[in-house]
Coordinates of C-alpha atoms and ligand atoms in Angstrom, one line a residue:
X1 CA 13.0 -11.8 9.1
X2 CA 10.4 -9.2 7.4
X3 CA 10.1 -6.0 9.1
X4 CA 6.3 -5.4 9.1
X5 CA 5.3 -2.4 7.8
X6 CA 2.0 -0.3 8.4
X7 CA 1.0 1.9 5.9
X8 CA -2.1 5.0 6.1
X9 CA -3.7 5.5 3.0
X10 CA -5.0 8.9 4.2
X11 CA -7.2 8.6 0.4
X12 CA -8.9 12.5 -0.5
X13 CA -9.2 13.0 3.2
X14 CA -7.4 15.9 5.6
X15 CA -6.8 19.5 5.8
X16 CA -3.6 21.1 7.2
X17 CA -5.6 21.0 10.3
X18 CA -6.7 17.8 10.9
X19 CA -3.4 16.8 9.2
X20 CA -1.4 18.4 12.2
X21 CA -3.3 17.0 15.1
X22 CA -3.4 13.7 13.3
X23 CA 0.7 13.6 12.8
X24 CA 1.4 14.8 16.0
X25 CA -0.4 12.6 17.7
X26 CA 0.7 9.6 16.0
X27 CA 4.4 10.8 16.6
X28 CA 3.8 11.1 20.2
X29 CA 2.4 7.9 20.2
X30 CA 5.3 5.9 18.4
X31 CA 7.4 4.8 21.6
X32 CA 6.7 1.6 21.9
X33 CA 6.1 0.6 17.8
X34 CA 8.2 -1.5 16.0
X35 CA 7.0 -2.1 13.1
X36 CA 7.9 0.2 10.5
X37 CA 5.3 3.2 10.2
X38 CA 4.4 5.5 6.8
X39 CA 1.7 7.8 5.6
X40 CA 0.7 8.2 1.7
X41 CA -0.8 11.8 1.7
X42 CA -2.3 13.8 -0.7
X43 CA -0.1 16.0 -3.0
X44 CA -1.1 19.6 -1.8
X45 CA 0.2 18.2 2.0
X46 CA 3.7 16.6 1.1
X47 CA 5.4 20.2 2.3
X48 CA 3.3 20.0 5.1
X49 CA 4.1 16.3 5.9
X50 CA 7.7 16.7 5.3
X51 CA 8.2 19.4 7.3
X52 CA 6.4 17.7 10.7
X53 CA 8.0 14.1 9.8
X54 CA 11.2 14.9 8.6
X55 CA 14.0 12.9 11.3
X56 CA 11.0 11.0 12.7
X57 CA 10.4 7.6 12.4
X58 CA 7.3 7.7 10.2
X59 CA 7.9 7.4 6.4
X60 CA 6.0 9.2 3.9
X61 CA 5.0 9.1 0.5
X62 CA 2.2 9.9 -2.1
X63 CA -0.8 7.6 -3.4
X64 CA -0.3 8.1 -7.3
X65 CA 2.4 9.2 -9.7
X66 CA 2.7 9.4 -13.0
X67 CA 4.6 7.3 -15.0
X68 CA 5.9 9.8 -17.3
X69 CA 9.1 12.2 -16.4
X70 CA 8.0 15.4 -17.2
X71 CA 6.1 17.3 -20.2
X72 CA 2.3 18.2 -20.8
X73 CA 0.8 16.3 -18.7
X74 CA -1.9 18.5 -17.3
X75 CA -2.5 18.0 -13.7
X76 CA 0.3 14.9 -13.8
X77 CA 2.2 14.6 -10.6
X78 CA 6.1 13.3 -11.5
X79 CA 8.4 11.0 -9.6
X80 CA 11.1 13.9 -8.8
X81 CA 8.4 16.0 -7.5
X82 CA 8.0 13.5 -4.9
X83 CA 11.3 13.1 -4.4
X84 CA 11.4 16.7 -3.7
X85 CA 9.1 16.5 -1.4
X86 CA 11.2 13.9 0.5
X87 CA 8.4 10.9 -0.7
X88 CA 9.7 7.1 -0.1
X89 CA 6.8 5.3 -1.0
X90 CA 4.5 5.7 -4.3
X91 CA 0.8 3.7 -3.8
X92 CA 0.2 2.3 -7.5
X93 CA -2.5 0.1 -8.9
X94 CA -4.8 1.3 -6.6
X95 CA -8.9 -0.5 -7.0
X96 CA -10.1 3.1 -6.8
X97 CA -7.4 4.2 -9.3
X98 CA -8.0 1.1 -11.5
X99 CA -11.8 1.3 -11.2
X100 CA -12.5 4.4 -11.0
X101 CA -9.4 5.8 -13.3
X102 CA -9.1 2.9 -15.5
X103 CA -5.9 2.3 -14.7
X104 CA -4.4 -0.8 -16.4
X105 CA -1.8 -3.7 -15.4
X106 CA 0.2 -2.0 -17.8
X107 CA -0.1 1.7 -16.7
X108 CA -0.2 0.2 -13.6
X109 CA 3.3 -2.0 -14.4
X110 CA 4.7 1.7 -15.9
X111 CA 4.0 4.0 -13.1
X112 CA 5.9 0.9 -10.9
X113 CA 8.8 1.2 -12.9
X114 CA 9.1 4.6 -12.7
X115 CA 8.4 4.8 -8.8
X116 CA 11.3 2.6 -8.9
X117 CA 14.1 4.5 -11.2
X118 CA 13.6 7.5 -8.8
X119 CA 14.5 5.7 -6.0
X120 CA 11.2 5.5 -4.0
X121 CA 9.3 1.6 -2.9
X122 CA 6.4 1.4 -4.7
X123 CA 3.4 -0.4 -2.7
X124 CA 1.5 -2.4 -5.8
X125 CA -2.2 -2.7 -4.7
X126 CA -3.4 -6.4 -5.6
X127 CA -6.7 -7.9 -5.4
X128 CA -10.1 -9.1 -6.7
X129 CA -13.6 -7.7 -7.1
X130 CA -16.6 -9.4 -4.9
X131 CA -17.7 -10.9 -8.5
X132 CA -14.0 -12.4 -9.5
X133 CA -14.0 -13.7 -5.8
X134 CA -17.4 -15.4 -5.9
X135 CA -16.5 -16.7 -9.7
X136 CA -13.3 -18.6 -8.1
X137 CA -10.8 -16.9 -10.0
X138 CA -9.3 -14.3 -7.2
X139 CA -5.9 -16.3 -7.8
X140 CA -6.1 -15.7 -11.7
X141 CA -6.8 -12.0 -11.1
X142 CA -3.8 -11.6 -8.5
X143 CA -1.5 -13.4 -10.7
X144 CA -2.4 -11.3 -13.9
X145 CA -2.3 -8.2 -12.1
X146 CA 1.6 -9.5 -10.5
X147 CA 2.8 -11.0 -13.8
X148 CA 2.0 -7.6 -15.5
X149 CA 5.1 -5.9 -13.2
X150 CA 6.9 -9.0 -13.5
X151 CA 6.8 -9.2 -17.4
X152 CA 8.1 -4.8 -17.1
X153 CA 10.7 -4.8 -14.4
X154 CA 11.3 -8.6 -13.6
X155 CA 11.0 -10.6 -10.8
X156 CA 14.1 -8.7 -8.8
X157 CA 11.8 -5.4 -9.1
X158 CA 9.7 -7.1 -6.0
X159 CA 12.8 -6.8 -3.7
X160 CA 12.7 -3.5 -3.8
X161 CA 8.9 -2.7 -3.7
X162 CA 5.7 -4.0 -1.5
X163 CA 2.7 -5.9 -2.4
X164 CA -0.6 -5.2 -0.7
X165 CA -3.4 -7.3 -1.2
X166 CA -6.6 -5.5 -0.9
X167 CA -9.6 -7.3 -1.8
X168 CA -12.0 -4.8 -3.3
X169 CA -15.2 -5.8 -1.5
X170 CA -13.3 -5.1 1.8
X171 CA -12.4 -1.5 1.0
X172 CA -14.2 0.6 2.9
X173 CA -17.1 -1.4 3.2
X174 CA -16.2 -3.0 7.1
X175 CA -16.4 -6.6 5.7
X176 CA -12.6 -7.5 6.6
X177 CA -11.4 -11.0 4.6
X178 CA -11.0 -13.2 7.7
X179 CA -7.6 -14.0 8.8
X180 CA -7.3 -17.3 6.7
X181 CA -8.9 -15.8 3.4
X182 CA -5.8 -12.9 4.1
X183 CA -3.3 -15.4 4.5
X184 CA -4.6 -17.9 1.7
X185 CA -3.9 -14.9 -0.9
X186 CA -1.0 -14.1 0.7
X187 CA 0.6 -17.1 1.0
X188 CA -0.6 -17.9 -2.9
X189 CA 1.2 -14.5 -4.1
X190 CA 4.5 -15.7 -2.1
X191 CA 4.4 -19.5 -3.0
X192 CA 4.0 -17.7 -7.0
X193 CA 6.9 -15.6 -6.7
X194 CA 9.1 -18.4 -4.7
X195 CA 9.1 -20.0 -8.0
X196 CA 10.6 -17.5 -9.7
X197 CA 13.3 -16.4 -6.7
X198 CA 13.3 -17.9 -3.6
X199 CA 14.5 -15.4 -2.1
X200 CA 12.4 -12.3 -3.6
X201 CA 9.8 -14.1 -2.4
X202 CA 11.1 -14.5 1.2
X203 CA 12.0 -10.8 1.6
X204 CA 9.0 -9.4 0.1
X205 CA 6.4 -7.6 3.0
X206 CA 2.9 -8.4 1.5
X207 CA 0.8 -6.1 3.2
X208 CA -3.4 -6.9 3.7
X209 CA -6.0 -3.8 3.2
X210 CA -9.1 -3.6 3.5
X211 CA -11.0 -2.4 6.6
X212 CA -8.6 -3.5 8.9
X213 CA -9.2 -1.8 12.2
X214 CA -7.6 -1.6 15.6
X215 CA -9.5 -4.8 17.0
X216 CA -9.1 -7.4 14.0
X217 CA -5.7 -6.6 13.3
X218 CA -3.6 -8.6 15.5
X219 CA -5.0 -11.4 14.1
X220 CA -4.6 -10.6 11.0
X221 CA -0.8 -9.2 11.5
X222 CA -0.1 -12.5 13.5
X223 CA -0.6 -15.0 10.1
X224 CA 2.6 -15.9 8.6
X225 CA 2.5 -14.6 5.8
X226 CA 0.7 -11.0 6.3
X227 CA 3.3 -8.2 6.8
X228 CA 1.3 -5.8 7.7
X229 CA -1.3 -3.6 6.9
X230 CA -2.4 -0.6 4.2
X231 CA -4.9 1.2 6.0
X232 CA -7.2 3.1 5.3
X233 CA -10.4 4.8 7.2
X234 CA -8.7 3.3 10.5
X235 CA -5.3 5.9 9.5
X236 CA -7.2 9.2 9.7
X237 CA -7.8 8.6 13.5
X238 CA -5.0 8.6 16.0
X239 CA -5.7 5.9 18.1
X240 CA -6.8 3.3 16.0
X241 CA -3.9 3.6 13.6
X242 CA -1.3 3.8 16.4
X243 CA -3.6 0.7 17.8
X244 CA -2.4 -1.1 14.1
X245 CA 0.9 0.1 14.5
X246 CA 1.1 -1.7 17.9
X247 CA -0.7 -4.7 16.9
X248 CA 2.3 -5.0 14.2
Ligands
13P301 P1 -10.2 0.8 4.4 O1 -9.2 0.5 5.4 O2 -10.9 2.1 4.6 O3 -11.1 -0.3 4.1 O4 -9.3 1.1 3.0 C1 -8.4 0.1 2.7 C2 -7.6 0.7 1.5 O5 -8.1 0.9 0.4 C3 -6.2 1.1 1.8 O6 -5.5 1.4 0.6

């Protein structure tokens, strides 16, 4: 059985503020969750996050790394600087850090391996634009995107790692992929990797983002092969995320 797992993708949002009322509410509010809970922060909070998290049962981690150990990288963020900070999961291939960043499949399939070699889960962010959707080829674009990672670390890289598929034109825009879009992808991506190893493909938790909010997600969470969410807006409020958490 997959554990679900609910990630916040807090984005360029918070101060230590808002950060503190947010985590301490959502840690009062963990009693009755079962799913497994994390928060992917910016860099300047990890002490911050750490310090109010640490021996709780919400997870942390950051939303970009870079794929290179150390050196002159100005204002490059490593993977034992994370670890430092306590970090168990690395966000990578993020739309906004592909679109915006030009990030590639094969940065993308780098910064993954490294994520990786430090000892952190990397969450891989998969998914098509409105305009790959509408031209019938979101399958192609998942699979290219995938196959990059695959063709770098190899199939068994998955089991250690998480896939989120986040269709682009439901980020932030409130237009959520119905539940049987979701679970199409979803169960594409798994089907794609069963050929490769069965079990890989069991174990891995394929999380859905994209403007998934307290009321839709119980539907989404409850098709087979959705694991979960990466959230985003929805985890910079305390109720609606513990709402997701629940739902999971
Ligand atoms: P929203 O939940 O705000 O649509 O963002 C989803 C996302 O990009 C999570 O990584």
């Amino acid at each position: 059985m997959r554990r679900k797992l609910v990630a916040g993708n807090w984005k360029m949002h918070g101060s230590l503020a808002e950060n503190e009322a947010l985590l301490s509410g959502l840690l009062a509010g963990m009693g009755n969750v079962k799913a497994g809970v994390a928060v992917c922060v910016p860099f300047p909070y990890l002490a911050q996050v750490q310090s109010i998290l640490a021996n709780s049962p919400i997870a942390w981690g950051a939303q970009n790394m870079s794929q290179q150990a150390k050196g002159a990288f100005t204002g490059e963020v490593s993977a034992s600087m994370l670890t430092d900070f306590g970090c168990a999961y690395v966000i990578v291939g993020h739309s906004e850090r592909r679109a915006i960043y030009g990030e590639s499949d094969e940065l993308v399939a780098e910064k993954f391996a490294a994520v990786q070699a430090a000892g952190m889960t990397p969450i891989l962010c998969v998914g098509e634009t409105l305009v790959e959707r509408e031209g019938g080829i979101t399958e192609s674009v998942v699979a290219r995107q995938l196959d990059a990672v695959i063709a770098k670390c190899g199939v068994m890289s998955l089991a250690k790692s998480v896939v989120a598929y986040e269709p682009v034109w439901a980020i932030g825009t409130g237009k959520t992929a119905s539940p049987e879009q979701a679970q199409a992808v979803h169960a594409y991506i798994r089907a794609k990797l069963r050929d490769l190893d069965a079990t890989v493909a069991d174990g891995l938790v394929i999380q859905y983002g994209g403007s998934v909010k307290a009321n839709n997600a119980v539907e989404l969470f409850g098709q087979p092969d959705i694991d979960g969410g990466l959230i985003g807006g929805a985890a910079l409020n305390v109720e609606e995320f513990l709402a997701i958490c629940r739902a999971a």
